[in-house]
Structures are given as C-alpha cells and as structure tokens.
JSON list of C-alpha atoms and ligand atoms in Angstrom, two decimals:
[
{"chain": "A", "resi": 359, "resn": "MET", "atom": "CA", "xyz": [0.38, 0.44, -0.09]},
{"chain": "A", "resi": 360, "resn": "PRO", "atom": "CA", "xyz": [1.48, 3.36, -0.86]},
{"chain": "A", "resi": 361, "resn": "ASN", "atom": "CA", "xyz": [2.04, 5.95, 2.02]},
{"chain": "A", "resi": 362, "resn": "ILE", "atom": "CA", "xyz": [0.75, 9.55, 2.00]},
{"chain": "A", "resi": 363, "resn": "LEU", "atom": "CA", "xyz": [3.17, 12.16, 2.96]},
{"chain": "A", "resi": 364, "resn": "PRO", "atom": "CA", "xyz": [2.82, 15.24, 4.69]},
{"chain": "A", "resi": 365, "resn": "ILE", "atom": "CA", "xyz": [3.23, 18.03, 2.33]},
{"chain": "A", "resi": 366, "resn": "ILE", "atom": "CA", "xyz": [4.94, 21.13, 2.83]},
{"chain": "A", "resi": 367, "resn": "THR", "atom": "CA", "xyz": [3.12, 24.57, 3.15]},
{"chain": "A", "resi": 368, "resn": "TYR", "atom": "CA", "xyz": [3.61, 27.99, 2.68]},
{"chain": "A", "resi": 369, "resn": "PRO", "atom": "CA", "xyz": [6.05, 30.11, 3.85]},
{"chain": "A", "resi": 370, "resn": "ASP", "atom": "CA", "xyz": [8.22, 26.83, 4.71]},
{"chain": "A", "resi": 371, "resn": "ARG", "atom": "CA", "xyz": [11.25, 27.85, 2.74]},
{"chain": "A", "resi": 372, "resn": "ARG", "atom": "CA", "xyz": [12.51, 24.44, 2.02]},
{"chain": "A", "resi": 373, "resn": "LEU", "atom": "CA", "xyz": [9.87, 25.26, -1.15]},
{"chain": "A", "resi": 374, "resn": "LYS", "atom": "CA", "xyz": [12.49, 27.89, -2.62]},
{"chain": "A", "resi": 375, "resn": "LEU", "atom": "CA", "xyz": [14.86, 24.94, -3.03]},
{"chain": "A", "resi": 376, "resn": "ARG", "atom": "CA", "xyz": [15.92, 23.80, -6.60]},
{"chain": "A", "resi": 377, "resn": "SER", "atom": "CA", "xyz": [15.31, 20.67, -7.13]},
{"chain": "A", "resi": 378, "resn": "LYS", "atom": "CA", "xyz": [18.13, 18.33, -8.36]},
{"chain": "A", "resi": 379, "resn": "ASN", "atom": "CA", "xyz": [17.85, 15.87, -11.62]},
{"chain": "A", "resi": 380, "resn": "VAL", "atom": "CA", "xyz": [17.30, 12.29, -11.24]},
{"chain": "A", "resi": 381, "resn": "THR", "atom": "CA", "xyz": [19.59, 9.86, -12.20]},
{"chain": "A", "resi": 382, "resn": "GLU", "atom": "CA", "xyz": [18.69, 6.56, -10.43]},
{"chain": "A", "resi": 383, "resn": "PHE", "atom": "CA", "xyz": [15.25, 5.07, -12.10]},
{"chain": "A", "resi": 384, "resn": "ASP", "atom": "CA", "xyz": [14.75, 2.60, -9.89]},
{"chain": "A", "resi": 385, "resn": "LYS", "atom": "CA", "xyz": [12.24, 0.33, -7.49]},
{"chain": "A", "resi": 386, "resn": "LYS", "atom": "CA", "xyz": [12.82, 3.56, -4.53]},
{"chain": "A", "resi": 387, "resn": "LEU", "atom": "CA", "xyz": [11.84, 5.98, -7.41]},
{"chain": "A", "resi": 388, "resn": "HIS", "atom": "CA", "xyz": [8.75, 3.83, -8.60]},
{"chain": "A", "resi": 389, "resn": "THR", "atom": "CA", "xyz": [7.77, 3.78, -4.58]},
{"chain": "A", "resi": 390, "resn": "PHE", "atom": "CA", "xyz": [8.19, 7.20, -4.57]},
{"chain": "A", "resi": 391, "resn": "LEU", "atom": "CA", "xyz": [6.03, 7.90, -7.32]},
{"chain": "A", "resi": 392, "resn": "ASP", "atom": "CA", "xyz": [3.30, 5.59, -5.81]},
{"chain": "A", "resi": 393, "resn": "ASP", "atom": "CA", "xyz": [3.11, 7.69, -2.80]},
{"chain": "A", "resi": 394, "resn": "MET", "atom": "CA", "xyz": [3.39, 11.00, -4.61]},
{"chain": "A", "resi": 395, "resn": "PHE", "atom": "CA", "xyz": [-0.04, 10.26, -6.44]},
{"chain": "A", "resi": 396, "resn": "GLU", "atom": "CA", "xyz": [-1.61, 8.64, -3.25]},
{"chain": "A", "resi": 397, "resn": "THR", "atom": "CA", "xyz": [-0.90, 11.40, -1.59]},
{"chain": "A", "resi": 398, "resn": "MET", "atom": "CA", "xyz": [-2.13, 14.04, -4.53]},
{"chain": "A", "resi": 399, "resn": "ILE", "atom": "CA", "xyz": [-5.32, 11.85, -4.32]},
{"chain": "A", "resi": 400, "resn": "GLN", "atom": "CA", "xyz": [-5.89, 11.63, -1.02]},
{"chain": "A", "resi": 401, "resn": "THR", "atom": "CA", "xyz": [-5.44, 15.98, -0.81]},
{"chain": "A", "resi": 402, "resn": "ASN", "atom": "CA", "xyz": [-7.85, 16.63, -3.81]},
{"chain": "A", "resi": 403, "resn": "GLY", "atom": "CA", "xyz": [-4.99, 17.50, -6.33]},
{"chain": "A", "resi": 404, "resn": "ILE", "atom": "CA", "xyz": [-4.59, 17.60, -9.67]},
{"chain": "A", "resi": 405, "resn": "GLY", "atom": "CA", "xyz": [-0.44, 17.77, -9.85]},
{"chain": "A", "resi": 406, "resn": "LEU", "atom": "CA", "xyz": [2.23, 17.61, -7.24]},
{"chain": "A", "resi": 407, "resn": "ALA", "atom": "CA", "xyz": [6.02, 18.54, -7.47]},
{"chain": "A", "resi": 408, "resn": "ALA", "atom": "CA", "xyz": [8.55, 15.73, -5.57]},
{"chain": "A", "resi": 409, "resn": "ILE", "atom": "CA", "xyz": [9.55, 18.99, -3.64]},
{"chain": "A", "resi": 410, "resn": "GLN", "atom": "CA", "xyz": [6.11, 19.70, -2.30]},
{"chain": "A", "resi": 411, "resn": "VAL", "atom": "CA", "xyz": [6.82, 15.91, 0.09]},
{"chain": "A", "resi": 412, "resn": "ASN", "atom": "CA", "xyz": [10.33, 17.24, 1.11]},
{"chain": "A", "resi": 413, "resn": "LYS", "atom": "CA", "xyz": [12.39, 15.40, -1.87]},
{"chain": "A", "resi": 414, "resn": "PRO", "atom": "CA", "xyz": [13.99, 18.40, -4.08]},
{"chain": "A", "resi": 415, "resn": "LEU", "atom": "CA", "xyz": [14.37, 15.67, -7.25]},
{"chain": "A", "resi": 416, "resn": "ASN", "atom": "CA", "xyz": [13.10, 17.03, -10.55]},
{"chain": "A", "resi": 417, "resn": "ILE", "atom": "CA", "xyz": [10.03, 15.27, -10.52]},
{"chain": "A", "resi": 418, "resn": "LEU", "atom": "CA", "xyz": [6.29, 16.07, -10.95]},
{"chain": "A", "resi": 419, "resn": "ILE", "atom": "CA", "xyz": [2.91, 14.26, -11.61]},
{"chain": "A", "resi": 420, "resn": "ILE", "atom": "CA", "xyz": [-0.13, 15.51, -12.80]},
{"chain": "A", "resi": 421, "resn": "CYS", "atom": "CA", "xyz": [-3.83, 13.68, -13.13]},
{"chain": "A", "resi": 422, "resn": "LEU", "atom": "CA", "xyz": [-6.52, 15.83, -14.28]},
{"chain": "A", "resi": 423, "resn": "PRO", "atom": "CA", "xyz": [-10.08, 14.55, -13.60]},
{"chain": "A", "resi": 424, "resn": "ASN", "atom": "CA", "xyz": [-12.25, 12.75, -16.56]},
{"chain": "A", "resi": 425, "resn": "ASP", "atom": "CA", "xyz": [-14.39, 14.16, -18.13]},
{"chain": "A", "resi": 426, "resn": "ASP", "atom": "CA", "xyz": [-17.56, 13.17, -16.83]},
{"chain": "A", "resi": 427, "resn": "GLU", "atom": "CA", "xyz": [-19.85, 13.68, -13.92]},
{"chain": "A", "resi": 428, "resn": "GLU", "atom": "CA", "xyz": [-17.46, 11.93, -11.22]},
{"chain": "A", "resi": 429, "resn": "GLY", "atom": "CA", "xyz": [-14.43, 13.66, -12.65]},
{"chain": "A", "resi": 430, "resn": "THR", "atom": "CA", "xyz": [-12.38, 10.15, -11.81]},
{"chain": "A", "resi": 431, "resn": "GLN", "atom": "CA", "xyz": [-8.74, 10.85, -11.37]},
{"chain": "A", "resi": 432, "resn": "GLU", "atom": "CA", "xyz": [-7.20, 7.35, -13.01]},
{"chain": "A", "resi": 433, "resn": "HIS", "atom": "CA", "xyz": [-3.70, 6.63, -11.98]},
{"chain": "A", "resi": 434, "resn": "ALA", "atom": "CA", "xyz": [-3.70, 5.17, -15.30]},
{"chain": "A", "resi": 435, "resn": "ASN", "atom": "CA", "xyz": [-3.83, 8.56, -16.57]},
{"chain": "A", "resi": 436, "resn": "THR", "atom": "CA", "xyz": [-1.17, 10.16, -14.61]},
{"chain": "A", "resi": 437, "resn": "LEU", "atom": "CA", "xyz": [1.21, 11.95, -16.20]},
{"chain": "A", "resi": 438, "resn": "GLU", "atom": "CA", "xyz": [4.92, 11.39, -14.48]},
{"chain": "A", "resi": 439, "resn": "ILE", "atom": "CA", "xyz": [7.29, 13.82, -15.76]},
{"chain": "A", "resi": 440, "resn": "ILE", "atom": "CA", "xyz": [10.91, 13.68, -14.76]},
{"chain": "A", "resi": 441, "resn": "ASN", "atom": "CA", "xyz": [13.66, 16.17, -15.58]},
{"chain": "A", "resi": 442, "resn": "PRO", "atom": "CA", "xyz": [11.71, 17.98, -17.95]},
{"chain": "A", "resi": 443, "resn": "THR", "atom": "CA", "xyz": [13.01, 20.97, -20.45]},
{"chain": "A", "resi": 444, "resn": "ILE", "atom": "CA", "xyz": [10.42, 23.41, -22.37]},
{"chain": "A", "resi": 445, "resn": "THR", "atom": "CA", "xyz": [11.34, 23.35, -25.74]},
{"chain": "A", "resi": 446, "resn": "HIS", "atom": "CA", "xyz": [9.12, 25.75, -26.85]},
{"chain": "A", "resi": 447, "resn": "SER", "atom": "CA", "xyz": [6.34, 27.90, -25.75]},
{"chain": "A", "resi": 448, "resn": "GLU", "atom": "CA", "xyz": [3.46, 29.91, -27.13]},
{"chain": "A", "resi": 449, "resn": "GLY", "atom": "CA", "xyz": [0.66, 32.01, -26.45]},
{"chain": "A", "resi": 450, "resn": "THR", "atom": "CA", "xyz": [-0.53, 33.34, -23.38]},
{"chain": "A", "resi": 451, "resn": "ILE", "atom": "CA", "xyz": [-3.68, 32.17, -21.12]},
{"chain": "A", "resi": 452, "resn": "VAL", "atom": "CA", "xyz": [-5.12, 33.17, -17.84]},
{"chain": "A", "resi": 453, "resn": "TYR", "atom": "CA", "xyz": [-6.62, 30.76, -15.27]},
{"chain": "A", "resi": 454, "resn": "GLN", "atom": "CA", "xyz": [-7.48, 30.68, -11.29]},
{"chain": "A", "resi": 455, "resn": "GLU", "atom": "CA", "xyz": [-4.99, 29.04, -9.77]},
{"chain": "A", "resi": 456, "resn": "GLY", "atom": "CA", "xyz": [-4.44, 27.22, -6.73]},
{"chain": "A", "resi": 457, "resn": "CYS", "atom": "CA", "xyz": [-1.50, 24.73, -4.53]},
{"chain": "A", "resi": 458, "resn": "LEU", "atom": "CA", "xyz": [-1.52, 21.86, -2.19]},
{"chain": "A", "resi": 459, "resn": "SER", "atom": "CA", "xyz": [1.06, 24.24, -0.72]},
{"chain": "A", "resi": 460, "resn": "VAL", "atom": "CA", "xyz": [-0.61, 27.47, -0.45]},
{"chain": "A", "resi": 461, "resn": "PRO", "atom": "CA", "xyz": [-4.05, 25.66, 0.91]},
{"chain": "A", "resi": 462, "resn": "LYS", "atom": "CA", "xyz": [-7.62, 27.56, 0.46]},
{"chain": "A", "resi": 463, "resn": "PHE", "atom": "CA", "xyz": [-5.90, 30.93, -1.75]},
{"chain": "A", "resi": 464, "resn": "TYR", "atom": "CA", "xyz": [-6.78, 30.39, -5.72]},
{"chain": "A", "resi": 465, "resn": "GLU", "atom": "CA", "xyz": [-6.23, 33.70, -8.14]},
{"chain": "A", "resi": 466, "resn": "ASP", "atom": "CA", "xyz": [-5.66, 34.19, -11.46]},
{"chain": "A", "resi": 467, "resn": "VAL", "atom": "CA", "xyz": [-2.03, 33.78, -13.34]},
{"chain": "A", "resi": 468, "resn": "GLU", "atom": "CA", "xyz": [-0.97, 34.43, -16.87]},
{"chain": "A", "resi": 469, "resn": "ARG", "atom": "CA", "xyz": [0.94, 31.14, -18.93]},
{"chain": "A", "resi": 470, "resn": "PHE", "atom": "CA", "xyz": [2.23, 30.10, -21.84]},
{"chain": "A", "resi": 471, "resn": "GLU", "atom": "CA", "xyz": [-1.24, 28.89, -23.91]},
{"chain": "A", "resi": 472, "resn": "THR", "atom": "CA", "xyz": [1.15, 25.88, -25.32]},
{"chain": "A", "resi": 473, "resn": "ILE", "atom": "CA", "xyz": [4.58, 24.47, -24.30]},
{"chain": "A", "resi": 474, "resn": "ASN", "atom": "CA", "xyz": [6.60, 21.59, -25.59]},
{"chain": "A", "resi": 475, "resn": "ILE", "atom": "CA", "xyz": [8.89, 19.47, -22.90]},
{"chain": "A", "resi": 476, "resn": "THR", "atom": "CA", "xyz": [10.99, 16.75, -22.86]},
{"chain": "A", "resi": 477, "resn": "TYR", "atom": "CA", "xyz": [11.65, 14.57, -19.89]},
{"chain": "A", "resi": 478, "resn": "GLN", "atom": "CA", "xyz": [12.04, 11.42, -18.70]},
{"chain": "A", "resi": 479, "resn": "ASP", "atom": "CA", "xyz": [9.72, 8.89, -17.80]},
{"chain": "A", "resi": 480, "resn": "ARG", "atom": "CA", "xyz": [9.78, 6.19, -14.87]},
{"chain": "A", "resi": 481, "resn": "ASP", "atom": "CA", "xyz": [11.86, 3.93, -16.83]},
{"chain": "A", "resi": 482, "resn": "GLY", "atom": "CA", "xyz": [14.21, 6.89, -17.87]},
{"chain": "A", "resi": 483, "resn": "LYS", "atom": "CA", "xyz": [13.19, 6.64, -21.37]},
{"chain": "A", "resi": 484, "resn": "ALA", "atom": "CA", "xyz": [13.10, 10.10, -23.07]},
{"chain": "A", "resi": 485, "resn": "CYS", "atom": "CA", "xyz": [9.67, 11.43, -24.32]},
{"chain": "A", "resi": 486, "resn": "THR", "atom": "CA", "xyz": [8.01, 14.35, -25.56]},
{"chain": "A", "resi": 487, "resn": "LEU", "atom": "CA", "xyz": [4.61, 16.04, -25.15]},
{"chain": "A", "resi": 488, "resn": "GLU", "atom": "CA", "xyz": [3.12, 18.74, -26.45]},
{"chain": "A", "resi": 489, "resn": "ALA", "atom": "CA", "xyz": [0.42, 20.24, -24.09]},
{"chain": "A", "resi": 490, "resn": "HIS", "atom": "CA", "xyz": [-2.42, 22.70, -24.15]},
{"chain": "A", "resi": 491, "resn": "GLU", "atom": "CA", "xyz": [-4.54, 25.08, -21.90]},
{"chain": "A", "resi": 492, "resn": "LEU", "atom": "CA", "xyz": [-5.07, 23.00, -18.22]},
{"chain": "A", "resi": 493, "resn": "LEU", "atom": "CA", "xyz": [-2.52, 20.41, -18.83]},
{"chain": "A", "resi": 494, "resn": "SER", "atom": "CA", "xyz": [0.32, 23.15, -20.07]},
{"chain": "A", "resi": 495, "resn": "ILE", "atom": "CA", "xyz": [-0.79, 25.25, -17.10]},
{"chain": "A", "resi": 496, "resn": "ALA", "atom": "CA", "xyz": [-0.84, 22.44, -14.57]},
{"chain": "A", "resi": 497, "resn": "ILE", "atom": "CA", "xyz": [2.91, 21.39, -16.05]},
{"chain": "A", "resi": 498, "resn": "GLN", "atom": "CA", "xyz": [4.04, 25.22, -15.77]},
{"chain": "A", "resi": 499, "resn": "HIS", "atom": "CA", "xyz": [2.93, 25.74, -12.12]},
{"chain": "A", "resi": 500, "resn": "GLU", "atom": "CA", "xyz": [4.89, 22.31, -11.22]},
{"chain": "A", "resi": 501, "resn": "ILE", "atom": "CA", "xyz": [8.23, 23.29, -13.14]},
{"chain": "A", "resi": 502, "resn": "ASP", "atom": "CA", "xyz": [8.25, 26.67, -11.16]},
{"chain": "A", "resi": 503, "resn": "HIS", "atom": "CA", "xyz": [7.94, 24.30, -7.78]},
{"chain": "A", "resi": 504, "resn": "LEU", "atom": "CA", "xyz": [11.35, 22.91, -9.05]},
{"chain": "A", "resi": 505, "resn": "LEU", "atom": "CA", "xyz": [12.61, 25.87, -9.65]},
{"chain": "A", "resi": 506, "resn": "GLY", "atom": "CA", "xyz": [11.46, 27.09, -5.95]},
{"chain": "A", "resi": 507, "resn": "LYS", "atom": "CA", "xyz": [9.00, 28.95, -7.29]},
{"chain": "A", "resi": 508, "resn": "LEU", "atom": "CA", "xyz": [5.17, 29.21, -6.28]},
{"chain": "A", "resi": 509, "resn": "PHE", "atom": "CA", "xyz": [1.90, 30.79, -8.11]},
{"chain": "A", "resi": 510, "resn": "ILE", "atom": "CA", "xyz": [1.68, 33.73, -5.48]},
{"chain": "A", "resi": 511, "resn": "ASP", "atom": "CA", "xyz": [5.24, 34.81, -6.70]},
{"chain": "A", "resi": 512, "resn": "LYS", "atom": "CA", "xyz": [3.98, 36.22, -10.04]},
{"chain": "A", "resi": 513, "resn": "LEU", "atom": "CA", "xyz": [1.49, 37.93, -8.89]},
{"chain": "A", "resi": 514, "resn": "SER", "atom": "CA", "xyz": [1.40, 41.52, -9.09]},
{"chain": "A", "resi": 515, "resn": "TYR", "atom": "CA", "xyz": [2.43, 43.81, -6.10]},
{"chain": "A", "resi": 516, "resn": "GLY", "atom": "CA", "xyz": [-1.37, 44.38, -5.30]},
{"chain": "A", "resi": 517, "resn": "ARG", "atom": "CA", "xyz": [-2.56, 40.77, -5.25]},
{"chain": "A", "resi": 518, "resn": "ARG", "atom": "CA", "xyz": [0.64, 39.56, -3.21]},
{"chain": "A", "resi": 519, "resn": "LYS", "atom": "CA", "xyz": [-0.52, 42.27, -0.67]},
{"chain": "A", "resi": 520, "resn": "LYS", "atom": "CA", "xyz": [-3.83, 40.48, -0.50]},
{"chain": "A", "resi": 521, "resn": "PHE", "atom": "CA", "xyz": [-2.70, 37.14, -0.28]},
{"chain": "A", "resi": 522, "resn": "GLU", "atom": "CA", "xyz": [-0.41, 37.90, 2.81]},
{"chain": "A", "resi": 523, "resn": "LYS", "atom": "CA", "xyz": [-3.50, 39.71, 4.34]},
{"chain": "A", "resi": 524, "resn": "GLU", "atom": "CA", "xyz": [-5.83, 37.13, 3.78]},
{"chain": "A", "resi": 525, "resn": "TYR", "atom": "CA", "xyz": [-3.15, 34.08, 4.75]},
{"chain": "A", "resi": 526, "resn": "LYS", "atom": "CA", "xyz": [-1.99, 35.99, 8.02]},
{"chain": "A", "resi": 527, "resn": "ARG", "atom": "CA", "xyz": [-6.07, 36.23, 8.66]},
{"chain": "A", "resi": 528, "resn": "MET", "atom": "CA", "xyz": [-6.13, 32.37, 8.34]},
{"chain": "A", "resi": 529, "resn": "GLN", "atom": "CA", "xyz": [-2.99, 31.60, 10.36]},
{"chain": "A", "resi": 530, "resn": "LYS", "atom": "CA", "xyz": [-4.73, 33.21, 13.43]},
{"chain": "A", "resi": 531, "resn": "GLU", "atom": "CA", "xyz": [-8.22, 32.06, 12.50]},
{"chain": "A", "resi": 532, "resn": "LYS", "atom": "CA", "xyz": [-5.99, 28.31, 12.93]},
{"chain": "A", "resi": 533, "resn": "LYS", "atom": "CA", "xyz": [-4.35, 29.38, 15.84]},
{"chain": "A", "resi": 534, "resn": "ALA", "atom": "CA", "xyz": [-7.37, 30.63, 18.05]},
{"chain": "A", "resi": 535, "resn": "ALA", "atom": "CA", "xyz": [-8.92, 27.52, 16.70]},
{"chain": "A", "resi": 536, "resn": "LYS", "atom": "CA", "xyz": [-6.77, 25.07, 18.31]},
{"chain": "A", "resi": 537, "resn": "GLU", "atom": "CA", "xyz": [-6.53, 26.81, 21.68]},
{"chain": "B", "resi": 1204, "resn": "QAP", "atom": "C1", "xyz": [-1.43, 22.68, -9.60]},
{"chain": "B", "resi": 1204, "resn": "QAP", "atom": "O1", "xyz": [-2.90, 22.30, -7.82]},
{"chain": "B", "resi": 1204, "resn": "QAP", "atom": "C2", "xyz": [-2.19, 23.29, -10.55]},
{"chain": "B", "resi": 1204, "resn": "QAP", "atom": "O2", "xyz": [-6.02, 25.40, -2.13]},
{"chain": "B", "resi": 1204, "resn": "QAP", "atom": "C3", "xyz": [-2.16, 21.69, -8.85]},
{"chain": "B", "resi": 1204, "resn": "QAP", "atom": "O3", "xyz": [-7.23, 23.43, -0.33]},
{"chain": "B", "resi": 1204, "resn": "QAP", "atom": "C4", "xyz": [-3.17, 24.54, -10.61]},
{"chain": "B", "resi": 1204, "resn": "QAP", "atom": "O4", "xyz": [-3.71, 20.40, -7.03]},
{"chain": "B", "resi": 1204, "resn": "QAP", "atom": "C5", "xyz": [-2.52, 22.96, -11.86]},
{"chain": "B", "resi": 1204, "resn": "QAP", "atom": "C6", "xyz": [-5.60, 22.14, -3.67]},
{"chain": "B", "resi": 1204, "resn": "QAP", "atom": "C7", "xyz": [-3.78, 24.95, -11.62]},
{"chain": "B", "resi": 1204, "resn": "QAP", "atom": "C8", "xyz": [-3.56, 23.26, -12.46]},
{"chain": "B", "resi": 1204, "resn": "QAP", "atom": "C9", "xyz": [-4.31, 24.43, -12.34]},
{"chain": "B", "resi": 1204, "resn": "QAP", "atom": "C10", "xyz": [-5.55, 23.68, -3.76]},
{"chain": "B", "resi": 1204, "resn": "QAP", "atom": "C11", "xyz": [-6.92, 21.31, -2.83]},
{"chain": "B", "resi": 1204, "resn": "QAP", "atom": "C12", "xyz": [-5.51, 21.68, -5.34]},
{"chain": "B", "resi": 1204, "resn": "QAP", "atom": "C13", "xyz": [-5.86, 23.76, -2.48]},
{"chain": "B", "resi": 1204, "resn": "QAP", "atom": "C14", "xyz": [-3.67, 21.93, -7.27]},
{"chain": "B", "resi": 1204, "resn": "QAP", "atom": "C15", "xyz": [-6.71, 23.32, -1.42]},
{"chain": "B", "resi": 1204, "resn": "QAP", "atom": "C16", "xyz": [-6.71, 21.84, -2.24]},
{"chain": "B", "resi": 1204, "resn": "QAP", "atom": "C17", "xyz": [-4.16, 22.74, -5.88]},
{"chain": "B", "resi": 1205, "resn": "CO", "atom": "CO1", "xyz": [1.60, 24.27, -6.68]}
]
C-alpha cells in the first residue's frame, strides 16, 4: 500500500529550493512516485511536485480529472514527468490557480497556452509532449516548483499584498481554533 506523505506549506523555506535531476530510475523511485500519487489524490490535488513532499528532485505528477460527472482521477492517466525541459512555448492563457502548498487561496495567473517539453518517464525513457490549456498550465505550475517558485510569486504587487493579508488572517484563525 502506498503512503500518504506530509505536504510542505507556505511560508516553509524548503519550497524555495531548486530541485536536482533524477539519475536512478529504480524501485525506490517507483515507490516514491506511487506515494506521490496517493498523496495527491487524498488531498484533492491534480498536480504535485516532489519538493512539496520534501524531496528536492525534478519530479512532477499530474492527473487531470476525467471529463465526466464523477471527474474520476485514474492512476493509469497520470503523467509522471521527470527531469523536464520546456523546448517551446506559445500564446498566453489566464487561469485561477491554487496549490496544495498554499491551501485555500486561489488567484488568476498568466501562463503560456502551449508548451512543448522533453522529459523522462519512470524507466528513464526520453519522451516529448505538446500540452495545451489546463495540462500546459499544470505542467508550468509544477515546473515552477522545481525552480523554487510558487504561483503567488507571479502575482502583481497589489494581489500579492491581498494574499499576505488573507493568509495572515487564516493563520490567526487556525491558531485561535486550537486554543
Ligand atoms: C496545480 O494544484 C495546478 O487550496 C495543482 O485547499 C493549479 O492540485 C494545476 C488544492 C492550477 C492546474 C491549474 C488546492 C487542493 C489543489 C487547495 C492543485 C486546496 C485543496 C491544488
Ligand atoms: Co503547487
């Protein structure tokens, strides 16, 4: 059975680390990828970067919900992207993003509409992918994590201020609920 791993949340400084490339495509990596998937599903995520569970390696997973009533997320449909590089980007798109490491806060972010990437799969095989819209947004969001960046780092000065204010208020409320 896979394990649910604890997720690091803002303002933890470990989220600012730059992740390193994966060199060993072994059983340990496969177990870790399965734990990442379980963690993402149990926390209602659609994407997760390894650094969010305290492993500074260039690994991200994405599982978009099915386009049906249930919006099921299937392990078989999960993209496991290791050591990615963006080779081409085009167009712009704005989407209201969230992040498991910045719980309960959502804000519009501008990204490329289309990206092409090269990466490796869990067996180390070289792959390429052209992504559009939500998948493209999700990959860019997760690649930013590998570079130590969060979506809130991309907000305008005014919106960042709004975030800091809301976040402080939430932390206070959490503290008050504990006492
Ligand atoms: C990144 O984000 C992403 O605040 C993945 O309370 C963002 O899975 C991909 C989540 C935008 C595509 C578009 C956030 C769950 C999940 C929360 C997530 C929360 C519970 C975020
Ligand atoms: Co995130």
